[in-house]
Amino acid sequence: MSVPPGFFRGVWNVAMRNIIVWRHYAAPSALGNFGEPLLYLVALGFGLGSVVKSIDGMSYAEFLAPGLVVSTVMYTATFEGTFGSYTRLVTQGTFEAMLATPITVGELVAGEILWGGIKATFGAVAVLTIISLFGLVPSLWALGALPLAFLTGLLFTATAMCVTSVSKSYESFNYYFTLAIAPMFLFSGIFFPLDRAPGWAQHLAAVMPLTHVVYVSRALIRGTPSWAMLGHLAVVVGFLVAGSFACSALMRRRLRV
């Protein structure tokens, strides 16, 4: 399947439009990116960590930190792909206005996903900065967490936009956050080693994309990369491709074009 002429320019124009708007709200956005992970790190990493024995030779704060990086990415991308995209789709009518230009639905969807990946990467930079200041980044391999964050941001923006395309109101997002995002946050290996979890929890974790992202993030930030990362990355890419195609199809139906 060939790419239509001008596709990438259209995608970039959609993403750049969102970046320009976001610049006016960058300060409160940055506060959330820095503040919430910092609270988790202090309360759990150092607070709870004071009574938790080391995990695989790491302090609890060292174990927790890589997961906080990618959980921030997940939440940033998901909020943008749900509340942000729904606002542009329904409340503001931005999508309809863009489609009145030469922008196609495919370019619009891809541009929205690209913007979600970019914004989520900003969040990852913020959390990496925090954990670096606390001495929890022992290796330059941690820089690899940034392209991982971008890939993860694309994935969770695409899946979130699938939900947006079938939602009738903002309240509909409660189903997605409660039944999908919260379980991933809790059971993907961020807070405890999965090999010590009950069997049902391990099976649940295996089918969640964030589990595979957490594995790669921890390996990179701790400076212990392995070939096993490739298998986990393949799963993430598979989820991204499926989510992107599903998002495009569902959004076309929602926009009736």
PDB file of C-alpha atoms in Angstrom:
ATOM      1  CA  MET A   1       0.000   0.000   0.000  1.00  0.00           C
ATOM      2  CA  SER A   2       1.593   3.237  -1.166  1.00  0.00           C
ATOM      3  CA  VAL A   3       1.649   6.452   0.841  1.00  0.00           C
ATOM      4  CA  PRO A   4      -0.341   9.274  -0.835  1.00  0.00           C
ATOM      5  CA  PRO A   5       1.680  12.323  -1.944  1.00  0.00           C
ATOM      6  CA  GLY A   6       1.917  14.934   0.766  1.00  0.00           C
ATOM      7  CA  PHE A   7       0.880  12.483   3.497  1.00  0.00           C
ATOM      8  CA  PHE A   8       3.795  13.167   5.812  1.00  0.00           C
ATOM      9  CA  ARG A   9       3.446  16.925   5.401  1.00  0.00           C
ATOM     10  CA  GLY A  10      -0.212  16.652   6.377  1.00  0.00           C
ATOM     11  CA  VAL A  11       0.639  14.509   9.396  1.00  0.00           C
ATOM     12  CA  TRP A  12       3.250  17.004  10.548  1.00  0.00           C
ATOM     13  CA  ASN A  13       0.888  19.942  10.066  1.00  0.00           C
ATOM     14  CA  VAL A  14      -1.708  18.305  12.323  1.00  0.00           C
ATOM     15  CA  ALA A  15       0.892  17.548  14.994  1.00  0.00           C
ATOM     16  CA  MET A  16       2.392  21.042  14.750  1.00  0.00           C
ATOM     17  CA  ARG A  17      -1.036  22.616  15.162  1.00  0.00           C
ATOM     18  CA  ASN A  18      -1.395  20.788  18.478  1.00  0.00           C
ATOM     19  CA  ILE A  19       2.124  21.713  19.564  1.00  0.00           C
ATOM     20  CA  ILE A  20       1.441  25.406  18.924  1.00  0.00           C
ATOM     21  CA  VAL A  21      -1.747  25.271  21.006  1.00  0.00           C
ATOM     22  CA  TRP A  22      -0.035  23.284  23.777  1.00  0.00           C
ATOM     23  CA  ARG A  23       2.697  25.906  24.196  1.00  0.00           C
ATOM     24  CA  HIS A  24       0.144  28.133  25.944  1.00  0.00           C
ATOM     25  CA  TYR A  25      -0.478  25.393  28.532  1.00  0.00           C
ATOM     26  CA  ALA A  26       3.044  24.005  28.822  1.00  0.00           C
ATOM     27  CA  ALA A  27       3.618  25.185  32.415  1.00  0.00           C
ATOM     28  CA  PRO A  28       0.736  23.289  34.091  1.00  0.00           C
ATOM     29  CA  SER A  29       1.489  20.313  31.864  1.00  0.00           C
ATOM     30  CA  ALA A  30       5.116  20.302  33.035  1.00  0.00           C
ATOM     31  CA  LEU A  31       4.003  20.541  36.664  1.00  0.00           C
ATOM     32  CA  GLY A  32       2.028  17.339  36.267  1.00  0.00           C
ATOM     33  CA  ASN A  33       4.916  15.596  34.520  1.00  0.00           C
ATOM     34  CA  PHE A  34       7.337  16.486  37.314  1.00  0.00           C
ATOM     35  CA  GLY A  35       5.054  16.534  40.346  1.00  0.00           C
ATOM     36  CA  GLU A  36       3.150  13.262  40.319  1.00  0.00           C
ATOM     37  CA  PRO A  37       6.124  10.952  39.585  1.00  0.00           C
ATOM     38  CA  LEU A  38       8.128  12.807  42.240  1.00  0.00           C
ATOM     39  CA  LEU A  39       5.416  12.099  44.815  1.00  0.00           C
ATOM     40  CA  TYR A  40       5.332   8.407  43.889  1.00  0.00           C
ATOM     41  CA  LEU A  41       9.110   8.203  44.061  1.00  0.00           C
ATOM     42  CA  VAL A  42       9.337   9.854  47.476  1.00  0.00           C
ATOM     43  CA  ALA A  43       6.313   8.148  49.052  1.00  0.00           C
ATOM     44  CA  LEU A  44       6.845   4.671  47.629  1.00  0.00           C
ATOM     45  CA  GLY A  45      10.431   4.528  46.417  1.00  0.00           C
ATOM     46  CA  PHE A  46      11.967   5.993  49.558  1.00  0.00           C
ATOM     47  CA  GLY A  47       9.079   5.739  52.045  1.00  0.00           C
ATOM     48  CA  LEU A  48       7.885   2.195  51.428  1.00  0.00           C
ATOM     49  CA  GLY A  49      11.359   1.374  50.179  1.00  0.00           C
ATOM     50  CA  SER A  50      12.734   1.888  53.684  1.00  0.00           C
ATOM     51  CA  VAL A  51      10.927  -1.270  54.824  1.00  0.00           C
ATOM     52  CA  VAL A  52      11.273  -3.316  51.622  1.00  0.00           C
ATOM     53  CA  LYS A  53      14.313  -5.501  51.118  1.00  0.00           C
ATOM     54  CA  SER A  54      16.335  -5.170  47.943  1.00  0.00           C
ATOM     55  CA  ILE A  55      14.833  -6.640  44.772  1.00  0.00           C
ATOM     56  CA  ASP A  56      17.244  -8.471  42.478  1.00  0.00           C
ATOM     57  CA  GLY A  57      20.110  -6.468  43.937  1.00  0.00           C
ATOM     58  CA  MET A  58      18.300  -3.124  43.587  1.00  0.00           C
ATOM     59  CA  SER A  59      16.845  -0.855  46.214  1.00  0.00           C
ATOM     60  CA  TYR A  60      13.090  -0.438  45.914  1.00  0.00           C
ATOM     61  CA  ALA A  61      13.560   3.099  44.563  1.00  0.00           C
ATOM     62  CA  GLU A  62      15.893   1.754  41.860  1.00  0.00           C
ATOM     63  CA  PHE A  63      13.357  -0.940  40.998  1.00  0.00           C
ATOM     64  CA  LEU A  64      10.450   1.518  40.891  1.00  0.00           C
ATOM     65  CA  ALA A  65      12.012   4.384  38.932  1.00  0.00           C
ATOM     66  CA  PRO A  66      12.055   2.840  35.407  1.00  0.00           C
ATOM     67  CA  GLY A  67       8.386   1.946  35.729  1.00  0.00           C
ATOM     68  CA  LEU A  68       7.492   5.491  36.714  1.00  0.00           C
ATOM     69  CA  VAL A  69       9.059   6.758  33.496  1.00  0.00           C
ATOM     70  CA  VAL A  70       6.851   4.648  31.243  1.00  0.00           C
ATOM     71  CA  SER A  71       3.716   4.893  33.393  1.00  0.00           C
ATOM     72  CA  THR A  72       3.963   8.663  32.983  1.00  0.00           C
ATOM     73  CA  VAL A  73       4.196   8.111  29.238  1.00  0.00           C
ATOM     74  CA  MET A  74       1.122   5.873  29.304  1.00  0.00           C
ATOM     75  CA  TYR A  75      -0.994   8.339  31.249  1.00  0.00           C
ATOM     76  CA  THR A  76       0.161  11.374  29.250  1.00  0.00           C
ATOM     77  CA  ALA A  77      -0.592   9.704  25.924  1.00  0.00           C
ATOM     78  CA  THR A  78      -3.884   8.265  27.150  1.00  0.00           C
ATOM     79  CA  PHE A  79      -5.181  11.583  28.452  1.00  0.00           C
ATOM     80  CA  GLU A  80      -4.219  13.259  25.183  1.00  0.00           C
ATOM     81  CA  GLY A  81      -5.806  10.522  23.070  1.00  0.00           C
ATOM     82  CA  THR A  82      -9.031  10.572  25.078  1.00  0.00           C
ATOM     83  CA  PHE A  83      -9.841  13.953  26.623  1.00  0.00           C
ATOM     84  CA  GLY A  84      -7.659  15.959  24.237  1.00  0.00           C
ATOM     85  CA  SER A  85      -8.809  14.264  21.043  1.00  0.00           C
ATOM     86  CA  TYR A  86     -12.455  14.154  22.144  1.00  0.00           C
ATOM     87  CA  THR A  87     -12.367  17.888  22.793  1.00  0.00           C
ATOM     88  CA  ARG A  88     -11.010  18.513  19.310  1.00  0.00           C
ATOM     89  CA  LEU A  89     -13.483  16.027  17.814  1.00  0.00           C
ATOM     90  CA  VAL A  90     -16.709  17.080  19.554  1.00  0.00           C
ATOM     91  CA  THR A  91     -16.428  20.146  21.784  1.00  0.00           C
ATOM     92  CA  GLN A  92     -14.311  22.408  19.576  1.00  0.00           C
ATOM     93  CA  GLY A  93     -15.068  20.898  16.172  1.00  0.00           C
ATOM     94  CA  THR A  94     -11.369  21.068  15.295  1.00  0.00           C
ATOM     95  CA  PHE A  95     -11.354  17.789  13.365  1.00  0.00           C
ATOM     96  CA  GLU A  96     -14.243  18.929  11.187  1.00  0.00           C
ATOM     97  CA  ALA A  97     -12.454  22.200  10.479  1.00  0.00           C
ATOM     98  CA  MET A  98      -9.220  20.424   9.529  1.00  0.00           C
ATOM     99  CA  LEU A  99     -11.070  18.062   7.210  1.00  0.00           C
ATOM    100  CA  ALA A 100     -12.452  21.096   5.386  1.00  0.00           C
ATOM    101  CA  THR A 101      -8.848  21.650   4.245  1.00  0.00           C
ATOM    102  CA  PRO A 102      -6.819  19.229   2.081  1.00  0.00           C
ATOM    103  CA  ILE A 103      -6.009  17.228   5.272  1.00  0.00           C
ATOM    104  CA  THR A 104      -7.316  13.647   5.004  1.00  0.00           C
ATOM    105  CA  VAL A 105      -8.659  11.468   7.819  1.00  0.00           C
ATOM    106  CA  GLY A 106      -5.539   9.319   7.631  1.00  0.00           C
ATOM    107  CA  GLU A 107      -3.302  12.361   8.031  1.00  0.00           C
ATOM    108  CA  LEU A 108      -5.451  13.683  10.861  1.00  0.00           C
ATOM    109  CA  VAL A 109      -5.331  10.412  12.802  1.00  0.00           C
ATOM    110  CA  ALA A 110      -1.606   9.922  12.218  1.00  0.00           C
ATOM    111  CA  GLY A 111      -0.932  13.531  13.218  1.00  0.00           C
ATOM    112  CA  GLU A 112      -2.890  13.109  16.438  1.00  0.00           C
ATOM    113  CA  ILE A 113      -0.971   9.930  17.240  1.00  0.00           C
ATOM    114  CA  LEU A 114       2.344  11.638  16.444  1.00  0.00           C
ATOM    115  CA  TRP A 115       1.469  14.536  18.737  1.00  0.00           C
ATOM    116  CA  GLY A 116       0.581  12.116  21.540  1.00  0.00           C
ATOM    117  CA  GLY A 117       3.959  10.427  21.145  1.00  0.00           C
ATOM    118  CA  ILE A 118       5.797  13.757  21.246  1.00  0.00           C
ATOM    119  CA  LYS A 119       3.935  14.987  24.319  1.00  0.00           C
ATOM    120  CA  ALA A 120       4.477  11.681  26.123  1.00  0.00           C
ATOM    121  CA  THR A 121       8.206  11.881  25.393  1.00  0.00           C
ATOM    122  CA  PHE A 122       8.320  15.291  27.090  1.00  0.00           C
ATOM    123  CA  GLY A 123       6.875  13.555  30.154  1.00  0.00           C
ATOM    124  CA  ALA A 124       9.552  10.867  29.986  1.00  0.00           C
ATOM    125  CA  VAL A 125      12.280  13.515  29.854  1.00  0.00           C
ATOM    126  CA  ALA A 126      10.838  15.092  33.005  1.00  0.00           C
ATOM    127  CA  VAL A 127      10.790  11.825  34.959  1.00  0.00           C
ATOM    128  CA  LEU A 128      14.237  10.785  33.734  1.00  0.00           C
ATOM    129  CA  THR A 129      15.538  14.126  34.963  1.00  0.00           C
ATOM    130  CA  ILE A 130      13.998  13.551  38.393  1.00  0.00           C
ATOM    131  CA  ILE A 131      15.326  10.037  38.866  1.00  0.00           C
ATOM    132  CA  SER A 132      18.747  11.140  37.593  1.00  0.00           C
ATOM    133  CA  LEU A 133      18.882  13.832  40.278  1.00  0.00           C
ATOM    134  CA  PHE A 134      18.192  11.134  42.871  1.00  0.00           C
ATOM    135  CA  GLY A 135      21.071   9.026  41.544  1.00  0.00           C
ATOM    136  CA  LEU A 136      18.821   6.284  40.158  1.00  0.00           C
ATOM    137  CA  VAL A 137      20.232   6.244  36.616  1.00  0.00           C
ATOM    138  CA  PRO A 138      23.564   4.383  36.652  1.00  0.00           C
ATOM    139  CA  SER A 139      24.022   3.935  32.905  1.00  0.00           C
ATOM    140  CA  LEU A 140      23.962   5.920  29.664  1.00  0.00           C
ATOM    141  CA  TRP A 141      21.787   3.129  28.305  1.00  0.00           C
ATOM    142  CA  ALA A 142      19.003   5.112  29.986  1.00  0.00           C
ATOM    143  CA  LEU A 143      19.000   7.451  26.979  1.00  0.00           C
ATOM    144  CA  GLY A 144      17.418   4.571  25.091  1.00  0.00           C
ATOM    145  CA  ALA A 145      14.343   5.072  27.252  1.00  0.00           C
ATOM    146  CA  LEU A 146      13.512   8.201  25.225  1.00  0.00           C
ATOM    147  CA  PRO A 147      12.862   6.465  21.874  1.00  0.00           C
ATOM    148  CA  LEU A 148      11.079   3.773  23.890  1.00  0.00           C
ATOM    149  CA  ALA A 149       8.917   6.500  25.423  1.00  0.00           C
ATOM    150  CA  PHE A 150       8.083   7.878  21.978  1.00  0.00           C
ATOM    151  CA  LEU A 151       7.100   4.429  20.707  1.00  0.00           C
ATOM    152  CA  THR A 152       5.016   3.827  23.824  1.00  0.00           C
ATOM    153  CA  GLY A 153       3.370   7.220  23.488  1.00  0.00           C
ATOM    154  CA  LEU A 154       2.348   6.404  19.920  1.00  0.00           C
ATOM    155  CA  LEU A 155       0.875   3.099  21.085  1.00  0.00           C
ATOM    156  CA  PHE A 156      -1.207   4.486  23.929  1.00  0.00           C
ATOM    157  CA  THR A 157      -2.390   7.481  21.923  1.00  0.00           C
ATOM    158  CA  ALA A 158      -3.595   5.160  19.157  1.00  0.00           C
ATOM    159  CA  THR A 159      -5.449   2.852  21.541  1.00  0.00           C
ATOM    160  CA  ALA A 160      -6.924   5.810  23.415  1.00  0.00           C
ATOM    161  CA  MET A 161      -8.212   7.295  20.173  1.00  0.00           C
ATOM    162  CA  CYS A 162      -9.960   4.004  19.433  1.00  0.00           C
ATOM    163  CA  VAL A 163     -11.924   4.605  22.622  1.00  0.00           C
ATOM    164  CA  THR A 164     -12.527   8.242  21.703  1.00  0.00           C
ATOM    165  CA  SER A 165     -13.939   7.283  18.322  1.00  0.00           C
ATOM    166  CA  VAL A 166     -16.761   5.277  19.956  1.00  0.00           C
ATOM    167  CA  SER A 167     -17.362   7.452  23.032  1.00  0.00           C
ATOM    168  CA  LYS A 168     -20.519   9.521  23.434  1.00  0.00           C
ATOM    169  CA  SER A 169     -19.263  11.706  26.291  1.00  0.00           C
ATOM    170  CA  TYR A 170     -16.262  12.385  28.506  1.00  0.00           C
ATOM    171  CA  GLU A 171     -17.803  10.109  31.145  1.00  0.00           C
ATOM    172  CA  SER A 172     -17.408   7.146  28.787  1.00  0.00           C
ATOM    173  CA  PHE A 173     -13.667   7.273  29.389  1.00  0.00           C
ATOM    174  CA  ASN A 174     -14.219   6.010  32.935  1.00  0.00           C
ATOM    175  CA  TYR A 175     -14.665   2.506  31.512  1.00  0.00           C
ATOM    176  CA  TYR A 176     -11.307   2.624  29.766  1.00  0.00           C
ATOM    177  CA  PHE A 177      -9.369   4.141  32.641  1.00  0.00           C
ATOM    178  CA  THR A 178     -10.891   1.790  35.225  1.00  0.00           C
ATOM    179  CA  LEU A 179     -10.910  -1.459  33.238  1.00  0.00           C
ATOM    180  CA  ALA A 180      -7.730  -1.063  31.167  1.00  0.00           C
ATOM    181  CA  ILE A 181      -5.369   1.699  32.272  1.00  0.00           C
ATOM    182  CA  ALA A 182      -5.566   1.198  36.055  1.00  0.00           C
ATOM    183  CA  PRO A 183      -4.932  -2.589  35.845  1.00  0.00           C
ATOM    184  CA  MET A 184      -1.935  -1.962  33.594  1.00  0.00           C
ATOM    185  CA  PHE A 185      -0.564   0.582  36.044  1.00  0.00           C
ATOM    186  CA  LEU A 186      -0.916  -1.837  38.956  1.00  0.00           C
ATOM    187  CA  PHE A 187      -0.082  -5.220  37.413  1.00  0.00           C
ATOM    188  CA  SER A 188       2.585  -4.569  34.762  1.00  0.00           C
ATOM    189  CA  GLY A 189       5.596  -4.985  37.016  1.00  0.00           C
ATOM    190  CA  ILE A 190       6.066  -1.373  38.060  1.00  0.00           C
ATOM    191  CA  PHE A 191       5.539  -1.946  41.781  1.00  0.00           C
ATOM    192  CA  PHE A 192       6.521  -5.582  42.317  1.00  0.00           C
ATOM    193  CA  PRO A 193       8.439  -8.318  40.450  1.00  0.00           C
ATOM    194  CA  LEU A 194       6.036 -10.319  38.327  1.00  0.00           C
ATOM    195  CA  ASP A 195       7.884 -13.577  38.916  1.00  0.00           C
ATOM    196  CA  ARG A 196       6.793 -13.379  42.559  1.00  0.00           C
ATOM    197  CA  ALA A 197       3.165 -12.625  41.727  1.00  0.00           C
ATOM    198  CA  PRO A 198       0.325 -15.185  41.748  1.00  0.00           C
ATOM    199  CA  GLY A 199      -0.171 -17.106  38.537  1.00  0.00           C
ATOM    200  CA  TRP A 200      -3.323 -15.205  37.572  1.00  0.00           C
ATOM    201  CA  ALA A 201      -1.466 -11.905  37.906  1.00  0.00           C
ATOM    202  CA  GLN A 202       1.365 -13.147  35.699  1.00  0.00           C
ATOM    203  CA  HIS A 203      -1.079 -14.272  33.004  1.00  0.00           C
ATOM    204  CA  LEU A 204      -2.876 -10.937  33.172  1.00  0.00           C
ATOM    205  CA  ALA A 205       0.392  -9.037  32.914  1.00  0.00           C
ATOM    206  CA  ALA A 206       1.553 -11.023  29.888  1.00  0.00           C
ATOM    207  CA  VAL A 207      -1.274  -9.706  27.703  1.00  0.00           C
ATOM    208  CA  MET A 208      -0.829  -6.065  28.702  1.00  0.00           C
ATOM    209  CA  PRO A 209       1.439  -3.922  26.495  1.00  0.00           C
ATOM    210  CA  LEU A 210       2.771  -1.882  29.407  1.00  0.00           C
ATOM    211  CA  THR A 211       4.332  -5.021  30.911  1.00  0.00           C
ATOM    212  CA  HIS A 212       6.633  -5.345  27.918  1.00  0.00           C
ATOM    213  CA  VAL A 213       7.451  -1.642  27.992  1.00  0.00           C
ATOM    214  CA  VAL A 214       8.333  -1.810  31.700  1.00  0.00           C
ATOM    215  CA  TYR A 215      10.702  -4.727  31.055  1.00  0.00           C
ATOM    216  CA  VAL A 216      12.595  -2.806  28.363  1.00  0.00           C
ATOM    217  CA  SER A 217      12.610   0.424  30.368  1.00  0.00           C
ATOM    218  CA  ARG A 218      14.079  -1.283  33.426  1.00  0.00           C
ATOM    219  CA  ALA A 219      16.746  -3.027  31.357  1.00  0.00           C
ATOM    220  CA  LEU A 220      17.789   0.231  29.688  1.00  0.00           C
ATOM    221  CA  ILE A 221      17.721   2.498  32.730  1.00  0.00           C
ATOM    222  CA  ARG A 222      19.528  -0.036  34.909  1.00  0.00           C
ATOM    223  CA  GLY A 223      22.099  -0.596  32.142  1.00  0.00           C
ATOM    224  CA  THR A 224      21.354  -4.305  31.684  1.00  0.00           C
ATOM    225  CA  PRO A 225      20.180  -4.637  28.053  1.00  0.00           C
ATOM    226  CA  SER A 226      19.656  -8.103  26.610  1.00  0.00           C
ATOM    227  CA  TRP A 227      18.426  -9.767  23.447  1.00  0.00           C
ATOM    228  CA  ALA A 228      15.174 -10.525  25.255  1.00  0.00           C
ATOM    229  CA  MET A 229      14.279  -6.854  24.819  1.00  0.00           C
ATOM    230  CA  LEU A 230      13.722  -7.458  21.106  1.00  0.00           C
ATOM    231  CA  GLY A 231      10.856  -9.841  21.782  1.00  0.00           C
ATOM    232  CA  HIS A 232       9.209  -7.344  24.109  1.00  0.00           C
ATOM    233  CA  LEU A 233       9.692  -4.531  21.590  1.00  0.00           C
ATOM    234  CA  ALA A 234       8.121  -6.693  18.876  1.00  0.00           C
ATOM    235  CA  VAL A 235       5.015  -7.067  21.044  1.00  0.00           C
ATOM    236  CA  VAL A 236       4.859  -3.292  21.555  1.00  0.00           C
ATOM    237  CA  VAL A 237       5.181  -2.649  17.807  1.00  0.00           C
ATOM    238  CA  GLY A 238       2.469  -5.222  17.134  1.00  0.00           C
ATOM    239  CA  PHE A 239       0.082  -3.460  19.509  1.00  0.00           C
ATOM    240  CA  LEU A 240       0.961  -0.123  17.889  1.00  0.00           C
ATOM    241  CA  VAL A 241       0.272  -1.314  14.346  1.00  0.00           C
ATOM    242  CA  ALA A 242      -3.020  -2.955  15.328  1.00  0.00           C
ATOM    243  CA  GLY A 243      -4.097   0.074  17.345  1.00  0.00           C
ATOM    244  CA  SER A 244      -3.238   2.503  14.554  1.00  0.00           C
ATOM    245  CA  PHE A 245      -5.231   0.638  11.906  1.00  0.00           C
ATOM    246  CA  ALA A 246      -8.170   0.177  14.278  1.00  0.00           C
ATOM    247  CA  CYS A 247      -8.065   3.850  15.214  1.00  0.00           C
ATOM    248  CA  SER A 248      -8.072   4.959  11.584  1.00  0.00           C
ATOM    249  CA  ALA A 249     -11.011   2.706  10.701  1.00  0.00           C
ATOM    250  CA  LEU A 250     -13.067   3.698  13.750  1.00  0.00           C
ATOM    251  CA  MET A 251     -12.391   7.393  13.298  1.00  0.00           C
ATOM    252  CA  ARG A 252     -13.412   7.220   9.640  1.00  0.00           C
ATOM    253  CA  ARG A 253     -16.708   5.705  10.722  1.00  0.00           C
ATOM    254  CA  ARG A 254     -17.161   8.327  13.448  1.00  0.00           C
ATOM    255  CA  LEU A 255     -16.483  11.168  11.005  1.00  0.00           C
ATOM    256  CA  ARG A 256     -18.479   9.416   8.255  1.00  0.00           C
ATOM    257  CA  VAL A 257     -15.864   9.900   5.578  1.00  0.00           C
TER     258      VAL A 257
END
